[in-house]
Amino acid sequence: MTKRRLSTRPGQDRRLTLLNFKGFLTSFYSENGPHLPFNPVDMWYDGSRKLQNMTEMHHLDRQASTESKFHWLFLNGEKPSAELYDTIIDETANFAVLPTKGSIVPGWVLIVPKFPVSRIADVPETLSVELSTLVRRVVEKVQAEFGKTFAFEHGGYKGSKISCGVDQAHLHVVPLPFDLVDAAETASPGSWNSFGSTLIPNGDMPDDEYWFVSDGNLSKYKALSEPSSQFFRKVIACGVGSKDSWDYRQADFIENVKVTLKTVGANG
């Protein structure tokens, strides 16, 4: 596997060491977090902010917010809301599957890490098999019920418009009557990179924020220099004839959430 290449600006050796240590802390917290009175990744972040400034790292904070929409998945004592879209319909030790608020089509679900991380590409490699197995299982179930299914992510850092106001990594799995890979390229032409056949962004992705989309056979991503919110939602809304209903804050499509719970949920 080709590893991500980082630049060699002054101070980068130290930066790389700390980023590797952060990866270790993230993995450690995912396994031991419920038993700890503190979050070691947050401690890493507090201690590294000065280093990031010194090395002129211009990107936004990598660490997901502990006040994100999904913080209840990894903070002790927190419970989900009573909303239907906060119902766990499948899970593993480190990931949860939920229907999504703003389900423009039925069968639309999210796969969310149970530990704070901003992008799926930054999930520790030690959890890649667990995540990929879950994603495949979910895709197969959604596809069996609703037809051709795609995975996508708005891969943004904490506080970015690209993160759609969520500030926690989440992979979308959605069945559609059109080709989302082609539609995304049409909606935003140029600079899309092929990424094999994986359904999941991984550590080979660039440090940039990105859009990622896959149909299971063809995967593509686009590195982003300017933030844009809910890109794939806008593409999907147009593709199914609901172009004015792309914003999940304004249209929750709760009836589609109910269908998803019935058909894709544990008893579906």
Coordinates of C-alpha atoms in Angstrom, one line a residue:
M1 CA 0.0 0.0 0.0
T2 CA 1.3 3.5 -0.9
K3 CA 1.7 5.7 2.2
R4 CA 0.8 9.3 2.3
R5 CA 3.7 11.6 1.5
L6 CA 4.2 14.7 3.7
S7 CA 6.2 17.7 2.8
T8 CA 9.7 18.2 4.3
R9 CA 9.4 21.8 5.4
P10 CA 11.5 22.7 8.5
G11 CA 9.9 21.2 11.6
Q12 CA 8.0 18.5 9.6
D13 CA 10.0 15.6 11.2
R14 CA 8.7 16.6 14.6
R15 CA 5.2 17.1 13.2
L16 CA 5.2 13.6 11.7
T17 CA 6.3 12.1 15.0
L18 CA 3.4 13.8 16.8
L19 CA 0.9 12.9 14.2
N20 CA 1.9 9.3 14.5
F21 CA 1.5 9.6 18.3
K22 CA -1.9 11.1 17.8
G23 CA -2.9 8.1 15.8
F24 CA -1.8 5.9 18.6
L25 CA -3.8 7.9 21.1
T26 CA -6.9 7.9 18.9
S27 CA -6.7 4.1 18.7
F28 CA -6.1 3.8 22.4
Y29 CA -9.1 6.0 23.2
S30 CA -11.4 4.1 20.9
E31 CA -10.7 0.9 22.9
N32 CA -10.4 2.4 26.4
G33 CA -12.3 5.7 26.3
P34 CA -15.3 4.6 28.4
H35 CA -13.0 3.7 31.3
L36 CA -10.9 6.9 31.2
P37 CA -11.8 10.2 33.1
F38 CA -10.1 12.2 30.2
N39 CA -9.7 12.1 26.5
P40 CA -6.0 11.7 25.6
V41 CA -6.6 12.9 22.1
D42 CA -7.8 16.2 23.4
M43 CA -4.7 16.4 25.6
W44 CA -2.6 15.7 22.5
Y45 CA -4.4 18.5 20.6
D46 CA -3.9 21.0 23.5
G47 CA -0.2 20.3 23.5
S48 CA 0.2 20.5 19.8
R49 CA -1.5 23.7 18.8
K50 CA 1.6 25.8 19.3
L51 CA 3.6 23.3 17.1
Q52 CA 1.0 23.6 14.4
N53 CA 1.4 27.4 14.4
M54 CA 5.1 27.1 14.4
T55 CA 5.2 24.9 11.3
E56 CA 2.6 27.2 9.6
M57 CA 0.0 24.5 9.2
H58 CA -2.8 26.3 7.5
H59 CA -5.5 23.6 7.7
L60 CA -8.3 23.6 10.3
D61 CA -8.3 21.7 13.5
R62 CA -8.2 17.9 12.7
Q63 CA -9.9 16.8 15.9
A64 CA -13.7 16.5 15.9
S65 CA -15.7 18.5 18.4
T66 CA -16.8 17.0 21.7
E67 CA -20.0 19.0 21.1
S68 CA -20.7 17.5 17.7
K69 CA -24.1 16.1 16.7
F70 CA -22.7 12.6 17.5
H71 CA -20.8 13.3 20.7
W72 CA -23.3 11.0 22.6
L73 CA -21.6 8.1 20.9
F74 CA -18.3 8.5 22.7
L75 CA -18.8 10.8 25.8
N76 CA -19.5 9.0 29.1
G77 CA -23.0 9.5 30.4
E78 CA -24.4 11.0 27.2
K79 CA -27.6 9.7 25.6
P80 CA -29.0 10.1 22.1
S81 CA -31.9 12.4 21.5
A82 CA -35.4 11.0 21.2
E83 CA -35.3 11.7 17.5
L84 CA -35.8 8.7 15.2
Y85 CA -32.6 9.5 13.2
D86 CA -30.6 9.0 16.4
T87 CA -31.5 5.3 16.6
I88 CA -28.6 2.9 16.2
I89 CA -29.7 0.2 13.7
D90 CA -26.3 -1.7 13.5
E91 CA -23.0 -1.4 15.2
T92 CA -19.6 -2.8 16.0
A93 CA -17.3 -2.0 18.9
N94 CA -16.1 1.2 17.3
F95 CA -18.7 2.2 14.8
A96 CA -22.5 2.9 14.7
V97 CA -25.0 2.9 11.9
L98 CA -27.8 5.4 12.0
P99 CA -30.5 6.7 9.7
T100 CA -29.8 10.2 8.6
K101 CA -31.8 13.4 9.2
G102 CA -32.7 14.8 5.8
S103 CA -33.1 11.4 4.1
I104 CA -34.1 12.6 0.7
V105 CA -34.6 9.0 -0.2
P106 CA -35.4 6.0 2.0
G107 CA -32.6 3.6 2.9
W108 CA -30.1 6.4 3.5
V109 CA -27.8 5.7 6.5
L110 CA -24.6 7.0 8.2
I111 CA -21.7 5.0 9.6
V112 CA -20.2 7.0 12.4
P113 CA -17.1 6.3 14.5
K114 CA -17.7 6.0 18.3
F115 CA -14.6 8.1 19.0
P116 CA -13.9 11.7 18.0
V117 CA -12.4 12.0 14.6
S118 CA -13.1 14.6 11.9
R119 CA -12.6 12.6 8.7
I120 CA -13.1 8.9 7.8
A121 CA -9.6 9.1 6.2
D122 CA -8.2 9.7 9.7
V123 CA -9.7 6.6 11.3
P124 CA -6.7 4.5 12.7
E125 CA -5.5 1.8 10.3
T126 CA -5.9 -0.7 13.1
L127 CA -9.7 -0.3 12.7
S128 CA -9.8 -0.5 8.9
V129 CA -10.9 -4.1 8.7
E130 CA -13.7 -3.6 11.3
L131 CA -14.9 -0.5 9.4
S132 CA -14.7 -2.0 5.9
T133 CA -16.5 -5.2 7.0
L134 CA -19.3 -3.1 8.5
V135 CA -19.6 -0.8 5.4
R136 CA -19.8 -3.8 3.1
R137 CA -22.5 -5.4 5.3
V138 CA -24.6 -2.2 5.3
V139 CA -24.2 -1.6 1.6
E140 CA -25.3 -5.1 0.8
K141 CA -28.4 -4.8 3.0
V142 CA -29.4 -1.4 1.6
Q143 CA -28.8 -2.5 -1.9
A144 CA -30.9 -5.7 -1.4
E145 CA -33.8 -3.5 -0.3
F146 CA -33.5 -0.4 -2.5
G147 CA -31.2 -1.1 -5.4
K148 CA -27.8 0.5 -6.5
T149 CA -26.1 2.0 -3.5
F150 CA -23.3 4.5 -3.2
A151 CA -21.0 5.7 -0.4
F152 CA -19.8 9.3 0.0
E153 CA -18.2 11.7 2.5
H154 CA -17.7 15.4 2.9
G155 CA -14.2 15.1 4.4
G156 CA -13.9 18.3 6.4
Y157 CA -12.1 19.3 9.5
K158 CA -13.6 20.7 12.7
G159 CA -15.4 24.0 12.0
S160 CA -15.3 23.8 8.3
K161 CA -18.4 24.4 6.1
I162 CA -17.5 21.1 4.4
S163 CA -18.3 19.2 7.6
C164 CA -21.9 20.4 7.2
G165 CA -22.1 21.6 10.8
V166 CA -21.6 18.1 12.2
D167 CA -17.9 18.1 13.2
Q168 CA -17.6 14.3 13.4
A169 CA -16.6 11.9 10.7
H170 CA -19.5 10.0 9.1
L171 CA -19.8 8.0 5.9
H172 CA -23.0 8.2 4.0
V173 CA -24.5 5.1 2.4
V174 CA -27.4 5.9 0.0
P175 CA -29.4 4.0 -2.7
L176 CA -30.0 6.1 -5.8
P177 CA -31.7 5.7 -9.2
F178 CA -28.8 7.5 -10.9
D179 CA -25.0 7.3 -10.9
L180 CA -23.7 9.5 -8.1
V181 CA -20.1 9.3 -9.2
D182 CA -21.0 10.7 -12.7
A183 CA -23.4 13.3 -11.2
A184 CA -20.7 14.6 -8.8
E185 CA -18.2 15.0 -11.6
T186 CA -20.8 16.8 -13.7
A187 CA -21.8 19.1 -10.8
S188 CA -18.2 20.0 -10.0
P189 CA -16.0 19.4 -13.1
G190 CA -12.3 18.8 -13.0
S191 CA -9.6 17.6 -10.5
W192 CA -11.3 14.4 -9.5
N193 CA -8.8 11.6 -8.7
S194 CA -9.5 7.9 -9.0
F195 CA -9.1 5.9 -5.8
G196 CA -9.5 2.3 -6.7
S197 CA -12.6 0.4 -5.8
T198 CA -12.7 1.1 -2.0
L199 CA -15.9 2.2 -0.3
I200 CA -13.9 4.0 2.3
P201 CA -11.5 6.9 2.3
N202 CA -8.3 5.9 4.1
G203 CA -4.8 7.1 5.1
D204 CA -3.7 7.4 1.5
M205 CA -6.0 10.4 1.1
P206 CA -4.3 13.8 1.0
D207 CA -4.2 16.1 4.0
D208 CA -6.6 18.4 2.2
E209 CA -10.3 18.5 2.9
Y210 CA -12.1 16.5 0.3
W211 CA -15.2 15.1 -1.3
F212 CA -15.2 11.3 -1.7
V213 CA -17.7 9.1 -3.6
S214 CA -17.8 5.4 -4.5
D215 CA -20.1 2.9 -6.2
G216 CA -18.1 0.0 -4.9
N217 CA -16.3 -0.5 -8.2
L218 CA -15.1 3.0 -8.9
S219 CA -14.1 5.5 -6.2
K220 CA -13.1 9.1 -6.7
Y221 CA -12.1 12.1 -4.5
K222 CA -11.6 15.7 -5.0
A223 CA -9.2 17.8 -2.8
L224 CA -10.8 21.1 -1.9
S225 CA -9.3 24.5 -1.5
E226 CA -12.6 26.4 -0.9
P227 CA -15.3 25.2 1.6
S228 CA -18.7 24.3 0.3
S229 CA -21.5 22.9 2.4
Q230 CA -23.7 19.8 1.7
F231 CA -22.4 19.3 -1.9
F232 CA -23.6 15.7 -2.3
R233 CA -26.9 16.5 -0.8
K234 CA -27.5 19.2 -3.4
V235 CA -26.5 16.7 -6.2
I236 CA -28.8 14.0 -4.8
A237 CA -31.7 16.4 -4.4
C238 CA -31.4 17.5 -8.0
G239 CA -31.0 14.0 -9.2
V240 CA -34.3 12.8 -7.7
G241 CA -36.3 16.0 -8.6
S242 CA -36.3 17.7 -5.1
K243 CA -33.7 20.3 -5.8
D244 CA -35.0 22.7 -3.2
S245 CA -35.0 20.1 -0.4
W246 CA -31.2 19.5 0.0
D247 CA -30.7 21.1 3.4
Y248 CA -31.2 18.5 6.2
R249 CA -31.8 21.4 8.7
Q250 CA -34.9 22.5 6.7
A251 CA -36.2 19.1 5.5
D252 CA -35.8 16.1 7.7
F253 CA -37.8 13.7 5.6
I254 CA -38.8 11.8 8.7
E255 CA -41.1 9.5 6.8
N256 CA -38.1 8.2 4.8
V257 CA -36.3 7.7 8.1
K258 CA -39.2 5.5 9.3
V259 CA -38.9 3.4 6.2
T260 CA -35.2 3.0 6.7
L261 CA -35.7 1.9 10.3
K262 CA -38.2 -0.7 9.2
T263 CA -36.3 -2.1 6.3
V264 CA -32.6 -1.7 7.2
G265 CA -32.9 -1.8 11.0
A266 CA -32.1 -4.8 13.2
N267 CA -35.6 -6.1 12.7
G268 CA -35.8 -5.2 9.0

